Amino acid sequence: MKMAEKVFKDPIHGYISVDDRLIWELIQSKEFQRLRRITQLGGTVMAFHGAQHCRFSHSLGVYLVAKRMIERLIKAGAEFSEEERVLTLCAALLHDLGHGPFSHSFEEVLEVSHEVFTARILTEDTQVNRILENFQPGFSQQVKSVIMKAHPNKVVVKIVSSQLDADRLDYLVRDAYYTGTPYGEIDVQRILRTLRVKEGELVFKVSGMHAIEDYLLSRYQMYWQVYLHPVARSFDIIVQGLLKRIRALLQTDYPFKQDMSLFKGLFLEGVPHISVYLKMDDATIYYMAQCLCDEEDAILQDFADRLLNRRLLKEYYYQPDARLQEVLYMIKQNMVKLGFDPDYYYWPDYQFKVPYDYYGPESLGDGIKLLMRDGSVEEITEVSNILSGIVGKPKKDYKLYIPIDAIRNHPDCEEKTAILNLLKSLNRG
Amino acid sequence: MKMAEKVFKDPIHGYISVDDRLIWELIQSKEFQRLRRITQLGGTVMAFHGAQHCRFSHSLGVYLVAKRMIERLIKAGAEFSEEERVLTLCAALLHDLGHGPFSHSFEEVLEVSHEVFTARILTEDTQVNRILENFQPGFSQQVKSVIMKAHPNKVVVKIVSSQLDADRLDYLVRDAYYTGTPYGEIDVQRILRTLRVKEGELVFKVSGMHAIEDYLLSRYQMYWQVYLHPVARSFDIIVQGLLKRIRALLQTDYPFKQDMSLFKGLFLEGVPHISVYLKMDDATIYYMAQCLCDEEDAILQDFADRLLNRRLLKEYYYQPDARLQEVLYMIKQNMVKLGFDPDYYYWPDYQFKVPYDYYGPESLGDGIKLLMRDGSVEEITEVSNILSGIVGKPKKDYKLYIPIDAIRNHPDCEEKTAILNLLKSLNRG
Amino acid sequence: MKMAEKVFKDPIHGYISVDDRLIWELIQSKEFQRLRRITQLGGTVMAFHGAQHCRFSHSLGVYLVAKRMIERLIKAGAEFSEEERVLTLCAALLHDLGHGPFSHSFEEVLEVSHEVFTARILTEDTQVNRILENFQPGFSQQVKSVIMKAHPNKVVVKIVSSQLDADRLDYLVRDAYYTGTPYGEIDVQRILRTLRVKEGELVFKVSGMHAIEDYLLSRYQMYWQVYLHPVARSFDIIVQGLLKRIRALLQTDYPFKQDMSLFKGLFLEGVPHISVYLKMDDATIYYMAQCLCDEEDAILQDFADRLLNRRLLKEYYYQPDARLQEVLYMIKQNMVKLGFDPDYYYWPDYQFKVPYDYYGPESLGDGIKLLMRDGSVEEITEVSNILSGIVGKPKKDYKLYIPIDAIRNHPDCEEKTAILNLLKSLNRG
Amino acid sequence: MKMAEKVFKDPIHGYISVDDRLIWELIQSKEFQRLRRITQLGGTVMAFHGAQHCRFSHSLGVYLVAKRMIERLIKAGAEFSEEERVLTLCAALLHDLGHGPFSHSFEEVLEVSHEVFTARILTEDTQVNRILENFQPGFSQQVKSVIMKAHPNKVVVKIVSSQLDADRLDYLVRDAYYTGTPYGEIDVQRILRTLRVKEGELVFKVSGMHAIEDYLLSRYQMYWQVYLHPVARSFDIIVQGLLKRIRALLQTDYPFKQDMSLFKGLFLEGVPHISVYLKMDDATIYYMAQCLCDEEDAILQDFADRLLNRRLLKEYYYQPDARLQEVLYMIKQNMVKLGFDPDYYYWPDYQFKVPYDYYGPESLGDGIKLLMRDGSVEEITEVSNILSGIVGKPKKDYKLYIPIDAIRNHPDCEEKTAILNLLKSLNRG
């Protein structure tokens, strides 16, 4: 059902307009408003202070890009029913609903991906669920199936999630804007112009290939420059360490001074209730960190303080050869002797990224398809000279994170000297 | 003491570099890191979702602009001792230290301006105080006196706060960038180029007059378009309403389910201890709102829910004539009959702004001084055609904020109909 | 007739798309391609080296803004026939067809406004005329009547030329971009959103008032900062001086070494033939200046060299009081004694501008109309606080341009000393 | 010799300031002012109408980037004498002095590179030469030796021309801005920050590697998207065709109606005199094209008209296999039969580009050197994963340019049909 157009002013897209009543109601829902309190980039803000934007803004942006994609496809003659249109817009708007605090660090501790929570929020007892079902019984399941990539309409699914989807076309540009880096400048308008449907599949006219190359290379640069920035990763580790410690203490009946009922619901009662999960946002973690600074447990208190005051662990790069495995082991041993619990203070870390890999773990089923001048369809690396040179060429990073500040502050002793010397020998050149 | 240059990537200024060890240490302090959790624009983010930037970013920006101002002045031959330079930079960096949650809404409830808290953080038992005193005994008092505009060096004071200071030159541009509005585009570089010291006073060469006009007009537009946006104001009112209700309930020993010790420290113990105040940030308020949704008190619960889920009060514009005062009174009476407590649900509001007024309440002592070609100094409205036309021409806005959603949801009755009709007659055309 | 969409990449609007075959053919015409060789801002490029953009780019931009205006109006329910749509687009695209070299300086010498030449190009023997008539007999007259503001459809006329038209919405932003000044940043999208037709008249919803204020203030700033820059004016004077000298010499049968037939056609044969006029572009003037450097006539040669090598006259500001009229007169007398012909080397100049004046010479009939919330229509200065303060407040500039370089290079003598002293006394303070 | 700072407003760099009197005088010289009349990108403006910027703007930009590079190097402890500083700035400013009309198309006809003319302008009878020699006898030779890469100081040479020099850091960003494409967004500030001198060689700290990768990939994209755009190339061919025809006709004493003395000086008198060459700029070619439209010779007239009115040749892509060589040959034969002179109307064209190849023809001696964390120096492709994947992977383009408009307008006949069918078989898919 249409309503009078309403608009949101947006730094990336100018204005985001809404004229479907359903979309408007979803935006007003509790679960969607909660995304105002989940930063888009988690720990990255500790490396790029400007990047304080939230999932709420991004989700509106994905909705808009999806809307423009559909308009382009319809203009180019593709068939799109009204129901498919609304379904795509809902899935685009709601795809990030299940993110926890600081977006990704939460997932690693809970060992549940945010998509699972998105699906639960869509289908369990929530305002979003009621709005969708009120629109059309069974609609929440349909939105879920699009987000989970199970829906039979491949075009709808791919607009929402694929190697070149509305999600990425929003976040690359948005994250570049908010971090202040130039890497995410891509010609979104041009990419959208080349969008077509060919035999039930989303394809891009070959005339847009250079813009897509640029997009894939920008994505790669954003990964290494922004998303995987060592400081961002360090903050994620701090969040994980704090949550791990809370869970461990709860499991051993540690006498907290604070009211920990929320975290009990999260960690001690099997699968957490959706209402417990929804209370988890960035504010909850920051506030709890403030309270937990007053607890006795030294590790708990240390991690709470580190999180609040950006006292991060420090990264040391290394090459994963046999000699260095030995060095790492010796660092760990010496840290234990100094009294550092390696479960919390010793984090080997490994990052891996390919610029574009349609068989890799990053890919969503398959690659970007180009519509050639003669009507045939080709995967982009078959055509692009620059991409064929880099496809499947992973870049890897091995790092060890440790609390070098605490080690340096430790009174001088043999172990401390040993650690400092061992760290020097990690030097990756 | 100088150190190897460190840089922050910033979307506004490109890179913000630090090479004074003192500045670096202040940035690492708890009290400065806390500014990451205070949004710059408070309720404005509810009107401009992109504006989630924080006081931390802004403060770094003010430091940078002040640094550039000093460099310019030195290049133009002004005398600036090393101590004055460092003092100015510290005051620029730390001037916002005392802001409470959502920046301004907190001040109105506490009835204490944030500058008072800035002064206390500088001089009481804090990390910032220890760093400043460690640099030079008495230095914290000096920084305070600059921020409080009591320092004898007028140039130093005016770089930090005046009609055209480092503070405003950062925030206008930054707020425009994050809200996505074009109003704040000003030629900062050009303004800085014209900066001079003349007889111990900060002046601007007349060749930069147009850029300054542009800055003053941009400021005016930002006020009406962004800072005083009715939605921003409505959110501020919600925050104030919630805090007022908490205070009222604490004062009557209401049996809270939650641990309210932090708010007791804030509201019940006279002047709050600085450590209590420092625990107040946006996260604290958001988290408390989440908890307070579970309390019994209907007003408390309602405001907590409104704050979290952006269920704002609605504004109605009116002209403050006698007839409308009567209409307002009748609206209030009918609302009381429907059970709305006017202390929380009836907020007449009044905004007032002049584009530039050097005698007005906004001004800081005096106006912007131009250095004329013949060496004389003139206040800018004496010279600028466009400014002389608007100086002292206030724009005023009268609005009534009420919970129209709740009124509409009320079962139909005579009072409800009366209210809805009265609102129509407020219509200002 | 529609065709497959073609696009132009444009730095201001992203992409400019064309899908009317008529528009496409007009763009390919000789007379439109000629606009590639007419710079948009004439002498301004001598003050802002980046501003080398041409009327061709601007005209495409005006076409696009007009297209968006029409789309907005149709979306808001206004009636627009297909013929009116195409007519508006043609008039928008072609409105600058008659500009001569360096846009405005040419007009002053010929004493014919560029609109007259636009009308002639539309209706005489040209490719543009044939394309329009081929589309529909009589269509060239219709396009002319829109551009000349004689067409009965006031909405169509006002889209193309009024206080807030497609022309200005393109050029303010474009000129700001190319000069590198921030003054032209206006929220075009927002202004377009508020566009409506009310009783056959173009109006703007009052909710867009601040964006329009910003536009009017930006326009004012662009005038004083860019368009009326003293260096820009000086270059215009050089162009005029050169053309005046060519005309004077042609009228006295001066024996040119160069082939001057083109200029004979321009100056000696009454109203010039349209084919002669169309050969006049920036390149023609630059090339002729190169040739004329080799002529014997000292004034001719000097102006040709000044034009080519940016050896401009220098401006001296003054107040137009009785004493200074006397000073000017004495400067002139002394220059004559030194051998400077005052017709070429003595140019008092006067600029005058109001920020927005709906009765003034700048205005096109009448002011910007706001559609108020109660459905009434008000002229914007009746509503806008900031504009009412400045309406009708002209800013005036009086300047004398003289060849100070040549005067300084003159051997010392009494008259030279007198001139230099008199100039000092002009000092405007 | 220093002077009071003067500034140029620049859309790319904000302000370009000059405080060396020598630099200021060079900018005022005839030969430098001439660069205002040479567009930076030649035929590219026919594909990207916004790209009308000139060599004058770019040269100021290169001067500024070089100045910043030197400031960075000095800040990082490198030794730079005052003379080396001024020498570098002069070479940066003047390196493009020898460009002919439309920058590159002229070189191919004259078969002399623009560097040769730059060297001549520096050392023959010109204003620039006099200014340099007046500064210091022999200085013009020194500037020449830097531009010709013969100067012994490798750091000075490499700032002016190398794989990552001031020239490219300006033009990539500038060309992206003026064309409106996003490809040239690179983090110049970051690259400059990592600049160092190591053992007499210019190196970049490895921490800046990603920004350099981004620069090299942007460069590659700009080549294919902008510089080698088929329309740009087509315009270059038109310019060449016109010049070739003029030369051919002059050599056969064709009776021109126009005064062709300038082109006689260019083509018939051996090495052209420098004063003749300096008269060649874009305006000269445009004006001559206008005149030559009136000559009898059909080819001459046709090319003049094509140049003026953007009636370009059309490109057909092909793969260079044996079969297609045969097809090309048959196209040519049929065109001859239709009366098209293949010297002017049949242009096979071949473009070749590697993203970064330090042994290739693009490279200037050697590659970009990274300063590693352990103090060693490595060529960037040894370290960068993404570059090693693409180094030496050329992209090639084979195109045939022909006047398809004229062929289509030819009366139907066997040969015409044959050509149209043969073109279809070129189709590369």
PDB file of N, CA, C and O in Angstrom, chain C residues 338 407-417 420:
ATOM      1  N   LEU C 338      50.745  61.785 -20.927  1.00  0.00           N
ATOM      2  CA  LEU C 338      51.771  60.745 -21.103  1.00  0.00           C
ATOM      3  C   LEU C 338      51.570  59.961 -22.392  1.00  0.00           C
ATOM      4  O   LEU C 338      52.366  59.077 -22.725  1.00  0.00           O
ATOM      5  N   ILE C 407      52.340  52.552 -17.088  1.00  0.00           N
ATOM      6  CA  ILE C 407      52.641  53.834 -16.418  1.00  0.00           C
ATOM      7  C   ILE C 407      53.932  53.712 -15.624  1.00  0.00           C
ATOM      8  O   ILE C 407      54.806  54.568 -15.696  1.00  0.00           O
ATOM      9  N   ARG C 408      54.071  52.620 -14.905  1.00  0.00           N
ATOM     10  CA  ARG C 408      55.308  52.425 -14.114  1.00  0.00           C
ATOM     11  C   ARG C 408      56.541  52.329 -15.007  1.00  0.00           C
ATOM     12  O   ARG C 408      57.627  52.755 -14.630  1.00  0.00           O
ATOM     13  N   ASN C 409      56.353  51.706 -16.178  1.00  0.00           N
ATOM     14  CA  ASN C 409      57.496  51.565 -17.092  1.00  0.00           C
ATOM     15  C   ASN C 409      57.841  52.852 -17.835  1.00  0.00           C
ATOM     16  O   ASN C 409      58.883  52.935 -18.487  1.00  0.00           O
ATOM     17  N   HIS C 410      56.978  53.816 -17.772  1.00  0.00           N
ATOM     18  CA  HIS C 410      57.230  55.090 -18.448  1.00  0.00           C
ATOM     19  C   HIS C 410      58.403  55.786 -17.755  1.00  0.00           C
ATOM     20  O   HIS C 410      58.545  55.722 -16.539  1.00  0.00           O
ATOM     21  N   PRO C 411      59.265  56.458 -18.546  1.00  0.00           N
ATOM     22  CA  PRO C 411      60.359  57.216 -17.890  1.00  0.00           C
ATOM     23  C   PRO C 411      59.795  58.202 -16.877  1.00  0.00           C
ATOM     24  O   PRO C 411      58.697  58.739 -17.075  1.00  0.00           O
ATOM     25  N   ASP C 412      60.523  58.399 -15.809  1.00  0.00           N
ATOM     26  CA  ASP C 412      60.031  59.294 -14.767  1.00  0.00           C
ATOM     27  C   ASP C 412      59.759  60.692 -15.321  1.00  0.00           C
ATOM     28  O   ASP C 412      60.519  61.210 -16.145  1.00  0.00           O
ATOM     29  N   CYS C 413      58.673  61.273 -14.869  1.00  0.00           N
ATOM     30  CA  CYS C 413      58.341  62.639 -15.252  1.00  0.00           C
ATOM     31  C   CYS C 413      57.294  63.144 -14.277  1.00  0.00           C
ATOM     32  O   CYS C 413      56.774  62.394 -13.452  1.00  0.00           O
ATOM     33  N   GLU C 414      56.985  64.386 -14.401  1.00  0.00           N
ATOM     34  CA  GLU C 414      56.045  65.033 -13.497  1.00  0.00           C
ATOM     35  C   GLU C 414      54.672  64.356 -13.511  1.00  0.00           C
ATOM     36  O   GLU C 414      54.086  64.055 -12.480  1.00  0.00           O
ATOM     37  N   GLU C 415      54.173  64.099 -14.729  1.00  0.00           N
ATOM     38  CA  GLU C 415      52.838  63.539 -14.857  1.00  0.00           C
ATOM     39  C   GLU C 415      52.776  62.141 -14.222  1.00  0.00           C
ATOM     40  O   GLU C 415      51.801  61.799 -13.555  1.00  0.00           O
ATOM     41  N   LYS C 416      53.795  61.354 -14.437  1.00  0.00           N
ATOM     42  CA  LYS C 416      53.833  60.009 -13.857  1.00  0.00           C
ATOM     43  C   LYS C 416      53.753  60.093 -12.334  1.00  0.00           C
ATOM     44  O   LYS C 416      52.948  59.401 -11.707  1.00  0.00           O
ATOM     45  N   THR C 417      54.569  60.953 -11.772  1.00  0.00           N
ATOM     46  CA  THR C 417      54.546  61.128 -10.318  1.00  0.00           C
ATOM     47  C   THR C 417      53.154  61.556  -9.863  1.00  0.00           C
ATOM     48  O   THR C 417      52.618  61.044  -8.870  1.00  0.00           O
ATOM     49  N   LEU C 420      50.721  58.591  -9.885  1.00  0.00           N
ATOM     50  CA  LEU C 420      50.941  57.648  -8.786  1.00  0.00           C
ATOM     51  C   LEU C 420      50.449  58.232  -7.470  1.00  0.00           C
ATOM     52  O   LEU C 420      49.890  57.509  -6.638  1.00  0.00           O
TER      53      LEU C 420
END
